[in-house]
Amino acid sequence: MFRLLTSRPLVCTFPQQSVRTTPLRASRNISQSRRTMTPLPIIVCGKNPSIATAVRERMLPEYDVIHIILSVESGMRDIPLLLSSQFPANSSSNHGSRNYTKPPVAIALGGGFNDELFNQIKDSCKDVPSTIWLRVDTSKMAGPPKPEEMEKYGRATAERMKKKLGELRVSEEGGVKEGVFCF
C-alpha cells in the first residue's frame, strides 16, 4: 500500500510486481494548494462594514482581505499606497487583516459603488502597478439586502468573488494579471 499525504485522503494500492511509469495526479493543482497555505492578498471595498466583514471571513483560507475600504475617499487615498507596497496612514483601525507584506492581487468593489464612484477610485490608481478590479454585477442585484440579511449577503458575495478569482487564475502562471471583471 502506498499512502500520499494530502489535505484529502488519497490511497493508491499497486501490486508489488507492477511498476508505475505515469505520475500520480492530485485532485488539486499546485497553485491551488499554495493558495490554501498562503492566502492571496486582496482589498475589499464596501459601504457596509457588516457585509465587508462577512466577505472577509468567507474569503479565507484562499484569500486574505488585507484592507477594507468603506468610502470613496479612503479608496482614493489608500489603494494607490497599497498597490505600491506602502502602508496607509491610520491603518491600525482598519477591519482588514492589515497584513501588508505583499501588494494586493485584486481589488473588489461591492454594489454600493456605481460606475462614477468606481471610476474615481480606479483613476486614482493610474500611476501605480495595474491589478485586477472586480465589481458586483449590479444588473443581477435586486437591490440592497435587508438588515437581517447582511451577513448572508456578504457570504454569498464572497463565494461569487472567489469563483471569479478562480476562473481568472489569479497569481497562477498564465493567469490574468489586470483588467476589470464583474462577478
PDB file of N, CA and C in Angstrom, residues 79-141:
ATOM      1  N   ILE A  79      -5.754  52.816  -1.622  1.00  0.00           N
ATOM      2  CA  ILE A  79      -5.464  51.785  -2.630  1.00  0.00           C
ATOM      3  C   ILE A  79      -4.179  52.073  -3.398  1.00  0.00           C
ATOM      4  N   PRO A  80      -3.934  53.307  -3.872  1.00  0.00           N
ATOM      5  CA  PRO A  80      -2.653  53.548  -4.558  1.00  0.00           C
ATOM      6  C   PRO A  80      -1.443  53.235  -3.670  1.00  0.00           C
ATOM      7  N   LEU A  81      -1.537  53.548  -2.387  1.00  0.00           N
ATOM      8  CA  LEU A  81      -0.434  53.236  -1.472  1.00  0.00           C
ATOM      9  C   LEU A  81      -0.224  51.731  -1.363  1.00  0.00           C
ATOM     10  N   LEU A  82      -1.306  50.993  -1.174  1.00  0.00           N
ATOM     11  CA  LEU A  82      -1.204  49.543  -1.014  1.00  0.00           C
ATOM     12  C   LEU A  82      -0.692  48.865  -2.284  1.00  0.00           C
ATOM     13  N   LEU A  83      -1.103  49.352  -3.450  1.00  0.00           N
ATOM     14  CA  LEU A  83      -0.601  48.789  -4.709  1.00  0.00           C
ATOM     15  C   LEU A  83       0.884  49.078  -4.896  1.00  0.00           C
ATOM     16  N   SER A  84       1.374  50.127  -4.242  1.00  0.00           N
ATOM     17  CA  SER A  84       2.793  50.499  -4.313  1.00  0.00           C
ATOM     18  C   SER A  84       3.586  49.936  -3.137  1.00  0.00           C
ATOM     19  N   SER A  85       3.005  48.993  -2.412  1.00  0.00           N
ATOM     20  CA  SER A  85       3.640  48.354  -1.250  1.00  0.00           C
ATOM     21  C   SER A  85       3.971  49.343  -0.134  1.00  0.00           C
ATOM     22  N   GLN A  86       3.116  50.332   0.057  1.00  0.00           N
ATOM     23  CA  GLN A  86       3.269  51.286   1.151  1.00  0.00           C
ATOM     24  C   GLN A  86       2.107  51.108   2.122  1.00  0.00           C
ATOM     25  N   PHE A  87       2.331  51.481   3.365  1.00  0.00           N
ATOM     26  CA  PHE A  87       1.283  51.376   4.379  1.00  0.00           C
ATOM     27  C   PHE A  87       0.424  52.627   4.369  1.00  0.00           C
ATOM     28  N   PRO A  88      -0.882  52.478   4.409  1.00  0.00           N
ATOM     29  CA  PRO A  88      -1.741  53.659   4.538  1.00  0.00           C
ATOM     30  C   PRO A  88      -1.696  54.205   5.967  1.00  0.00           C
ATOM     31  N   ALA A  89      -1.892  55.509   6.092  1.00  0.00           N
ATOM     32  CA  ALA A  89      -1.948  56.125   7.417  1.00  0.00           C
ATOM     33  C   ALA A  89      -3.188  55.624   8.157  1.00  0.00           C
ATOM     34  N   ASN A  90      -3.123  55.586   9.437  1.00  0.00           N
ATOM     35  CA  ASN A  90      -4.253  55.184  10.289  1.00  0.00           C
ATOM     36  C   ASN A  90      -4.788  53.796   9.956  1.00  0.00           C
ATOM     37  N   SER A  91      -3.932  52.888   9.542  1.00  0.00           N
ATOM     38  CA  SER A  91      -4.395  51.549   9.173  1.00  0.00           C
ATOM     39  C   SER A  91      -4.689  50.677  10.390  1.00  0.00           C
ATOM     40  N   SER A  92      -4.282  51.105  11.567  1.00  0.00           N
ATOM     41  CA  SER A  92      -4.475  50.270  12.758  1.00  0.00           C
ATOM     42  C   SER A  92      -5.951  50.040  13.086  1.00  0.00           C
ATOM     43  N   SER A  93      -6.824  50.917  12.606  1.00  0.00           N
ATOM     44  CA  SER A  93      -8.253  50.746  12.879  1.00  0.00           C
ATOM     45  C   SER A  93      -8.995  50.054  11.734  1.00  0.00           C
ATOM     46  N   ASN A  94      -8.277  49.643  10.701  1.00  0.00           N
ATOM     47  CA  ASN A  94      -8.913  49.015   9.551  1.00  0.00           C
ATOM     48  C   ASN A  94      -9.425  47.630   9.915  1.00  0.00           C
ATOM     49  N   HIS A  95     -10.551  47.228   9.300  1.00  0.00           N
ATOM     50  CA  HIS A  95     -11.179  45.934   9.578  1.00  0.00           C
ATOM     51  C   HIS A  95     -10.561  44.780   8.799  1.00  0.00           C
ATOM     52  N   GLY A  96      -9.603  45.068   7.901  1.00  0.00           N
ATOM     53  CA  GLY A  96      -8.902  44.004   7.187  1.00  0.00           C
ATOM     54  C   GLY A  96      -7.860  43.367   8.090  1.00  0.00           C
ATOM     55  N   SER A  97      -7.121  42.400   7.561  1.00  0.00           N
ATOM     56  CA  SER A  97      -6.101  41.716   8.366  1.00  0.00           C
ATOM     57  C   SER A  97      -4.898  42.615   8.641  1.00  0.00           C
ATOM     58  N   ARG A  98      -4.703  43.643   7.812  1.00  0.00           N
ATOM     59  CA  ARG A  98      -3.573  44.571   7.908  1.00  0.00           C
ATOM     60  C   ARG A  98      -2.237  43.859   7.692  1.00  0.00           C
ATOM     61  N   ASN A  99      -2.255  42.775   6.943  1.00  0.00           N
ATOM     62  CA  ASN A  99      -1.028  42.070   6.582  1.00  0.00           C
ATOM     63  C   ASN A  99      -0.529  42.683   5.275  1.00  0.00           C
ATOM     64  N   TYR A 100       0.267  43.722   5.388  1.00  0.00           N
ATOM     65  CA  TYR A 100       0.703  44.491   4.225  1.00  0.00           C
ATOM     66  C   TYR A 100       2.063  44.048   3.693  1.00  0.00           C
ATOM     67  N   THR A 101       2.439  42.791   3.912  1.00  0.00           N
ATOM     68  CA  THR A 101       3.743  42.319   3.465  1.00  0.00           C
ATOM     69  C   THR A 101       3.828  42.160   1.951  1.00  0.00           C
ATOM     70  N   LYS A 102       2.692  41.990   1.283  1.00  0.00           N
ATOM     71  CA  LYS A 102       2.662  41.859  -0.181  1.00  0.00           C
ATOM     72  C   LYS A 102       1.564  42.758  -0.723  1.00  0.00           C
ATOM     73  N   PRO A 103       1.754  43.307  -1.924  1.00  0.00           N
ATOM     74  CA  PRO A 103       0.682  44.125  -2.515  1.00  0.00           C
ATOM     75  C   PRO A 103      -0.504  43.244  -2.897  1.00  0.00           C
ATOM     76  N   PRO A 104      -1.688  43.818  -2.936  1.00  0.00           N
ATOM     77  CA  PRO A 104      -2.879  43.032  -3.281  1.00  0.00           C
ATOM     78  C   PRO A 104      -2.852  42.570  -4.736  1.00  0.00           C
ATOM     79  N   VAL A 105      -3.416  41.390  -4.977  1.00  0.00           N
ATOM     80  CA  VAL A 105      -3.512  40.869  -6.341  1.00  0.00           C
ATOM     81  C   VAL A 105      -4.820  41.282  -7.000  1.00  0.00           C
ATOM     82  N   ALA A 106      -5.763  41.786  -6.192  1.00  0.00           N
ATOM     83  CA  ALA A 106      -7.062  42.203  -6.735  1.00  0.00           C
ATOM     84  C   ALA A 106      -7.723  43.195  -5.785  1.00  0.00           C
ATOM     85  N   ILE A 107      -8.572  44.040  -6.373  1.00  0.00           N
ATOM     86  CA  ILE A 107      -9.406  44.984  -5.637  1.00  0.00           C
ATOM     87  C   ILE A 107     -10.844  44.635  -5.999  1.00  0.00           C
ATOM     88  N   ALA A 108     -11.687  44.400  -4.998  1.00  0.00           N
ATOM     89  CA  ALA A 108     -13.087  44.049  -5.247  1.00  0.00           C
ATOM     90  C   ALA A 108     -14.003  45.117  -4.666  1.00  0.00           C
ATOM     91  N   LEU A 109     -14.923  45.617  -5.488  1.00  0.00           N
ATOM     92  CA  LEU A 109     -15.869  46.643  -5.057  1.00  0.00           C
ATOM     93  C   LEU A 109     -17.276  46.078  -5.018  1.00  0.00           C
ATOM     94  N   GLY A 110     -17.979  46.403  -3.943  1.00  0.00           N
ATOM     95  CA  GLY A 110     -19.347  45.954  -3.762  1.00  0.00           C
ATOM     96  C   GLY A 110     -20.337  46.783  -4.550  1.00  0.00           C
ATOM     97  N   GLY A 111     -21.601  46.428  -4.422  1.00  0.00           N
ATOM     98  CA  GLY A 111     -22.670  47.055  -5.185  1.00  0.00           C
ATOM     99  C   GLY A 111     -22.959  48.497  -4.825  1.00  0.00           C
ATOM    100  N   GLY A 112     -22.428  48.989  -3.714  1.00  0.00           N
ATOM    101  CA  GLY A 112     -22.643  50.377  -3.322  1.00  0.00           C
ATOM    102  C   GLY A 112     -21.828  51.376  -4.119  1.00  0.00           C
ATOM    103  N   PHE A 113     -20.934  50.881  -4.958  1.00  0.00           N
ATOM    104  CA  PHE A 113     -20.090  51.755  -5.765  1.00  0.00           C
ATOM    105  C   PHE A 113     -20.574  51.717  -7.212  1.00  0.00           C
ATOM    106  N   ASN A 114     -21.246  52.788  -7.642  1.00  0.00           N
ATOM    107  CA  ASN A 114     -21.739  52.858  -9.019  1.00  0.00           C
ATOM    108  C   ASN A 114     -20.577  53.130  -9.973  1.00  0.00           C
ATOM    109  N   ASP A 115     -20.871  53.269 -11.275  1.00  0.00           N
ATOM    110  CA  ASP A 115     -19.824  53.474 -12.278  1.00  0.00           C
ATOM    111  C   ASP A 115     -18.968  54.696 -11.972  1.00  0.00           C
ATOM    112  N   GLU A 116     -19.608  55.795 -11.601  1.00  0.00           N
ATOM    113  CA  GLU A 116     -18.866  57.031 -11.327  1.00  0.00           C
ATOM    114  C   GLU A 116     -17.908  56.851 -10.147  1.00  0.00           C
ATOM    115  N   LEU A 117     -18.385  56.253  -9.066  1.00  0.00           N
ATOM    116  CA  LEU A 117     -17.541  56.044  -7.888  1.00  0.00           C
ATOM    117  C   LEU A 117     -16.417  55.054  -8.179  1.00  0.00           C
ATOM    118  N   PHE A 118     -16.747  53.996  -8.917  1.00  0.00           N
ATOM    119  CA  PHE A 118     -15.724  53.026  -9.309  1.00  0.00           C
ATOM    120  C   PHE A 118     -14.624  53.720 -10.107  1.00  0.00           C
ATOM    121  N   ASN A 119     -15.025  54.529 -11.086  1.00  0.00           N
ATOM    122  CA  ASN A 119     -14.029  55.209 -11.923  1.00  0.00           C
ATOM    123  C   ASN A 119     -13.179  56.186 -11.124  1.00  0.00           C
ATOM    124  N   GLN A 120     -13.759  56.853 -10.139  1.00  0.00           N
ATOM    125  CA  GLN A 120     -12.970  57.757  -9.289  1.00  0.00           C
ATOM    126  C   GLN A 120     -11.871  56.981  -8.563  1.00  0.00           C
ATOM    127  N   ILE A 121     -12.237  55.850  -7.996  1.00  0.00           N
ATOM    128  CA  ILE A 121     -11.249  55.045  -7.268  1.00  0.00           C
ATOM    129  C   ILE A 121     -10.205  54.488  -8.226  1.00  0.00           C
ATOM    130  N   LYS A 122     -10.649  53.911  -9.330  1.00  0.00           N
ATOM    131  CA  LYS A 122      -9.713  53.310 -10.287  1.00  0.00           C
ATOM    132  C   LYS A 122      -8.781  54.362 -10.873  1.00  0.00           C
ATOM    133  N   ASP A 123      -9.317  55.537 -11.214  1.00  0.00           N
ATOM    134  CA  ASP A 123      -8.484  56.604 -11.785  1.00  0.00           C
ATOM    135  C   ASP A 123      -7.424  57.089 -10.805  1.00  0.00           C
ATOM    136  N   SER A 124      -7.688  57.000  -9.513  1.00  0.00           N
ATOM    137  CA  SER A 124      -6.692  57.422  -8.523  1.00  0.00           C
ATOM    138  C   SER A 124      -5.484  56.483  -8.506  1.00  0.00           C
ATOM    139  N   CYS A 125      -5.604  55.335  -9.171  1.00  0.00           N
ATOM    140  CA  CYS A 125      -4.539  54.329  -9.186  1.00  0.00           C
ATOM    141  C   CYS A 125      -3.798  54.278 -10.516  1.00  0.00           C
ATOM    142  N   LYS A 126      -3.998  55.263 -11.365  1.00  0.00           N
ATOM    143  CA  LYS A 126      -3.416  55.196 -12.711  1.00  0.00           C
ATOM    144  C   LYS A 126      -1.891  55.243 -12.721  1.00  0.00           C
ATOM    145  N   ASP A 127      -1.261  55.767 -11.669  1.00  0.00           N
ATOM    146  CA  ASP A 127       0.195  55.888 -11.636  1.00  0.00           C
ATOM    147  C   ASP A 127       0.881  54.774 -10.852  1.00  0.00           C
ATOM    148  N   VAL A 128       0.142  53.739 -10.500  1.00  0.00           N
ATOM    149  CA  VAL A 128       0.711  52.630  -9.725  1.00  0.00           C
ATOM    150  C   VAL A 128       0.541  51.333 -10.516  1.00  0.00           C
ATOM    151  N   PRO A 129       1.210  50.257 -10.092  1.00  0.00           N
ATOM    152  CA  PRO A 129       1.084  49.000 -10.842  1.00  0.00           C
ATOM    153  C   PRO A 129      -0.378  48.588 -11.049  1.00  0.00           C
ATOM    154  N   SER A 130      -0.656  48.068 -12.234  1.00  0.00           N
ATOM    155  CA  SER A 130      -2.025  47.651 -12.552  1.00  0.00           C
ATOM    156  C   SER A 130      -2.365  46.375 -11.785  1.00  0.00           C
ATOM    157  N   THR A 131      -3.649  46.138 -11.672  1.00  0.00           N
ATOM    158  CA  THR A 131      -4.121  44.977 -10.923  1.00  0.00           C
ATOM    159  C   THR A 131      -5.463  44.523 -11.484  1.00  0.00           C
ATOM    160  N   ILE A 132      -6.037  43.540 -10.868  1.00  0.00           N
ATOM    161  CA  ILE A 132      -7.365  43.055 -11.233  1.00  0.00           C
ATOM    162  C   ILE A 132      -8.390  43.822 -10.407  1.00  0.00           C
ATOM    163  N   TRP A 133      -9.413  44.314 -11.083  1.00  0.00           N
ATOM    164  CA  TRP A 133     -10.526  45.013 -10.433  1.00  0.00           C
ATOM    165  C   TRP A 133     -11.767  44.155 -10.609  1.00  0.00           C
ATOM    166  N   LEU A 134     -12.442  43.868  -9.513  1.00  0.00           N
ATOM    167  CA  LEU A 134     -13.692  43.111  -9.547  1.00  0.00           C
ATOM    168  C   LEU A 134     -14.830  44.017  -9.113  1.00  0.00           C
ATOM    169  N   ARG A 135     -15.957  43.888  -9.809  1.00  0.00           N
ATOM    170  CA  ARG A 135     -17.150  44.670  -9.479  1.00  0.00           C
ATOM    171  C   ARG A 135     -18.353  43.751  -9.397  1.00  0.00           C
ATOM    172  N   VAL A 136     -19.242  44.075  -8.488  1.00  0.00           N
ATOM    173  CA  VAL A 136     -20.506  43.340  -8.415  1.00  0.00           C
ATOM    174  C   VAL A 136     -21.302  43.652  -9.675  1.00  0.00           C
ATOM    175  N   ASP A 137     -21.871  42.632 -10.275  1.00  0.00           N
ATOM    176  CA  ASP A 137     -22.740  42.821 -11.436  1.00  0.00           C
ATOM    177  C   ASP A 137     -24.093  43.305 -10.922  1.00  0.00           C
ATOM    178  N   THR A 138     -24.275  44.626 -10.924  1.00  0.00           N
ATOM    179  CA  THR A 138     -25.490  45.215 -10.345  1.00  0.00           C
ATOM    180  C   THR A 138     -26.746  44.864 -11.129  1.00  0.00           C
ATOM    181  N   SER A 139     -26.597  44.426 -12.380  1.00  0.00           N
ATOM    182  CA  SER A 139     -27.783  44.038 -13.148  1.00  0.00           C
ATOM    183  C   SER A 139     -28.418  42.771 -12.573  1.00  0.00           C
ATOM    184  N   LYS A 140     -27.661  42.023 -11.787  1.00  0.00           N
ATOM    185  CA  LYS A 140     -28.176  40.792 -11.189  1.00  0.00           C
ATOM    186  C   LYS A 140     -28.638  40.993  -9.749  1.00  0.00           C
ATOM    187  N   MET A 141     -28.562  42.245  -9.271  1.00  0.00           N
ATOM    188  CA  MET A 141     -28.961  42.533  -7.889  1.00  0.00           C
ATOM    189  C   MET A 141     -30.405  43.007  -7.846  1.00  0.00           C
TER     190      MET A 141
END
